[in-house]
XYZ file of C-alpha atoms in Angstrom:
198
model
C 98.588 96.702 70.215
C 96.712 99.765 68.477
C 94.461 100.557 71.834
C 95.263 98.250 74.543
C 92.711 97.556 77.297
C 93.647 99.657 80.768
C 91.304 98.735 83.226
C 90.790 101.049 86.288
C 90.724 99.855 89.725
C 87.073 100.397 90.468
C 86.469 99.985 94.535
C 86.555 103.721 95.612
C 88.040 107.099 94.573
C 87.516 108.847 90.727
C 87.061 105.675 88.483
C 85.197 107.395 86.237
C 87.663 110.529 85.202
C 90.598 107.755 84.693
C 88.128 106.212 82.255
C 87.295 109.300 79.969
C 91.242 110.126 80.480
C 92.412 106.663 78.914
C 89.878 106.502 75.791
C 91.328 110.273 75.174
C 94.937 108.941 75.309
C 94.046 105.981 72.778
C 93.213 103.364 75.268
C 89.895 100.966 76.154
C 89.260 101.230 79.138
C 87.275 99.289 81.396
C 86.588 99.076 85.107
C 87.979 96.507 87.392
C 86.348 94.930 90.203
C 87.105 90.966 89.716
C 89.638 89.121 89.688
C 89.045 88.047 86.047
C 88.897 91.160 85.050
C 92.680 91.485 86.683
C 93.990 88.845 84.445
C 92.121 90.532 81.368
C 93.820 93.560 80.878
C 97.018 95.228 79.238
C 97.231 97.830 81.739
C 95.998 99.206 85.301
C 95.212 102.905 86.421
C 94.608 102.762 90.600
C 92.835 106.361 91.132
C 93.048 108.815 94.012
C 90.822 108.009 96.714
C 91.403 106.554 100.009
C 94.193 104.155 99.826
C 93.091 102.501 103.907
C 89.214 101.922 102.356
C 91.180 100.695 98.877
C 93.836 98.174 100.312
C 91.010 96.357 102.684
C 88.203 96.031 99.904
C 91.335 94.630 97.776
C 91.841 92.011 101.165
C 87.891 91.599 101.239
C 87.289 90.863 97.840
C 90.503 88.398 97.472
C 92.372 90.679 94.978
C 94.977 92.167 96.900
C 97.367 89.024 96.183
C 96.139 88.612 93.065
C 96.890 92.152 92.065
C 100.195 92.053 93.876
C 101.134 88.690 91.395
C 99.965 90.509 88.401
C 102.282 93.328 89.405
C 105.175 91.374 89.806
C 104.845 89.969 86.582
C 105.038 93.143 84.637
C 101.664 94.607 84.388
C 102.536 98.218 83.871
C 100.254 99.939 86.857
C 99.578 104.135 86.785
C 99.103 105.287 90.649
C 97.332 108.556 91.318
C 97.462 110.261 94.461
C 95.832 106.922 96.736
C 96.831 104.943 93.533
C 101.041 106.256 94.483
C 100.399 105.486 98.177
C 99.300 101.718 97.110
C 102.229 100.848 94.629
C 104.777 101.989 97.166
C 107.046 99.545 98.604
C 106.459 101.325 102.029
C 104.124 103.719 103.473
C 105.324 105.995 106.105
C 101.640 106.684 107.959
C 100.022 104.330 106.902
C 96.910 104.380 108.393
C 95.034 105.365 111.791
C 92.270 103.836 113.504
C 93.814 100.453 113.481
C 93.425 100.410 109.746
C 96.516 100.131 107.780
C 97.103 100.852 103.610
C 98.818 97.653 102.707
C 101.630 98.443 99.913
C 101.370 96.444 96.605
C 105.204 96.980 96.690
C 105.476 97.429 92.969
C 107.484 100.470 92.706
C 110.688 100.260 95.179
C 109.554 103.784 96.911
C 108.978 104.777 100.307
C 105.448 107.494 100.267
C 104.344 109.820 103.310
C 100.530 109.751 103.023
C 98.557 113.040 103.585
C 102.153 114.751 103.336
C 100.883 118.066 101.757
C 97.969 118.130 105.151
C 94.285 117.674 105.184
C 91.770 118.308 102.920
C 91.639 122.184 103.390
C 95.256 121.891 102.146
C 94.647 120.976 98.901
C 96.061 122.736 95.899
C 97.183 122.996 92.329
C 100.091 124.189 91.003
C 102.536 123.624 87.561
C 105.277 121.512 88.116
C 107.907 120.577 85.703
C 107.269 116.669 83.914
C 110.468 115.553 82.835
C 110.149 114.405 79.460
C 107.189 116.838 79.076
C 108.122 120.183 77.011
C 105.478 122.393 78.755
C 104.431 122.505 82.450
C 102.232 120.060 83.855
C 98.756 121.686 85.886
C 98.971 119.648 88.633
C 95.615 119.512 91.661
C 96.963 118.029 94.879
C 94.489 116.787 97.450
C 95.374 115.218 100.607
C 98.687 114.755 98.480
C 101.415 112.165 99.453
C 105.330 112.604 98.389
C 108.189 110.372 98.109
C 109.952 110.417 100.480
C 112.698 107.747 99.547
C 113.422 106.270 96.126
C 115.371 102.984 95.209
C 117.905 102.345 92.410
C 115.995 102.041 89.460
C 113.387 104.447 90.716
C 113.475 107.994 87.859
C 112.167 110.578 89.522
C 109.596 112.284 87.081
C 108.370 115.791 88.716
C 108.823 117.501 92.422
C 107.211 119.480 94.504
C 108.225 121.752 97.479
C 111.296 119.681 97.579
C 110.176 115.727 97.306
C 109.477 113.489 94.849
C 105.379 113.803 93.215
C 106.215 111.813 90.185
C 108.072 108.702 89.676
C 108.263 106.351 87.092
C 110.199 102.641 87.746
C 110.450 100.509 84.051
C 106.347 99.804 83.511
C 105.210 101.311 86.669
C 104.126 105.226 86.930
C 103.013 106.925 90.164
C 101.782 110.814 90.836
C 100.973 112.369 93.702
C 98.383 114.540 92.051
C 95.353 114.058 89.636
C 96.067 114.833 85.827
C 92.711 112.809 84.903
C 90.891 116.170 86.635
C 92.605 118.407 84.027
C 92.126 118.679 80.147
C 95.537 117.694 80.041
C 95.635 113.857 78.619
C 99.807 114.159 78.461
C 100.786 111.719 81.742
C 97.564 109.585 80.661
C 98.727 109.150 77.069
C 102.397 108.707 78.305
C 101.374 105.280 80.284
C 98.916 104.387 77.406
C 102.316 104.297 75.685
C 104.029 102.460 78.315
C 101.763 99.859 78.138
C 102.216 99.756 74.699
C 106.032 99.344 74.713
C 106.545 102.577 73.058
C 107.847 104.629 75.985
């Protein structure tokens, strides 16, 4: 497949960056906010946001099992930042107020959310990509980190000691947000992951 079609989950967070990020990398990309639209793509980015609001508009708009099938099928699935929290296997914090992130348990991970602090401890900062020959810019806000990983699990990139990038056969999770840099390297690595090339 020349450009395969990447949708991006499209119920809250930065939609719109993933989108510009994918066509750079050699993708279409399209959002996602049906379930037909789940079983018509190659690919799916979920973007940083909030991944309580995320996981309960999944339950109230009947996609979260949906999604979670699709996942367990194969679909190769990017996670940034909310998008990591959600394709965790288990979320350490998961949620306050009564309301809980539900994992899509697609990457066999355990993720601390807000690890890095609050919003006032945001960041950026070059990490090391493995795979990568330079430096990757990398803008952590309200950041999670790995806190456990499972056989199988290839840890891609850390950060003040844990785990901020993770890759497990067609699934790819960061704790940051490369789609807010000009840097279209991590994009056009899972553009080649869904591809089969990588």
């Amino acid at each position: 497949m020349s450009r395969p079609r990447i949708g991006v989950l499209a119920l809250q967070g930065d939609t719109r960056e993933h989108l510009a990020a994918l066509r750079d990398a050699g993708a279409d990309s399209l959002p996602v906010r049906r379930r037909g639209e789940i079983e018509a793509i190659d690919g799916l980015v979920i973007p940083g946001g909030e991944s309580t609001t995320m996981s309960h508009l999944l339950g109230d708009l009947d996609l979260l099992e949906p999604l979670r099938a699709r996942l367990a099928d194969g679909l190769p699935a990017y996670g940034a930042c909310a998008g990591m929290i959600m394709l965790a296997s288990e979320i350490v914090d998961a949620g306050a107020n009564g309301r809980q992130a539900l994992p899509l348990r697609a990457i066999d991970m355990t993720v601390r959310r807000n690890a890095f602090g609050r919003q006032v401890d945001s960041f950026e900062g070059d990490v090391e990509f493995a795979g990568l020959d330079d430096p990757v810019r990398a803008v952590f806000i309200r950041a999670p980190w790995v806190e456990r990983v499972g056989d199988g699990v290839q840890v891609l990139a850390t950060a003040a000691g844990h785990a901020v990038a993770v890759r497990q056969g067609p699934m790819l999770a960061t704790a940051f947000h490369p789609e807010m840099t000009g840097d279209r390297r991590i994009h056009r690595l899972f553009v080649d992951m869904v591809r089969g090339d990588a």
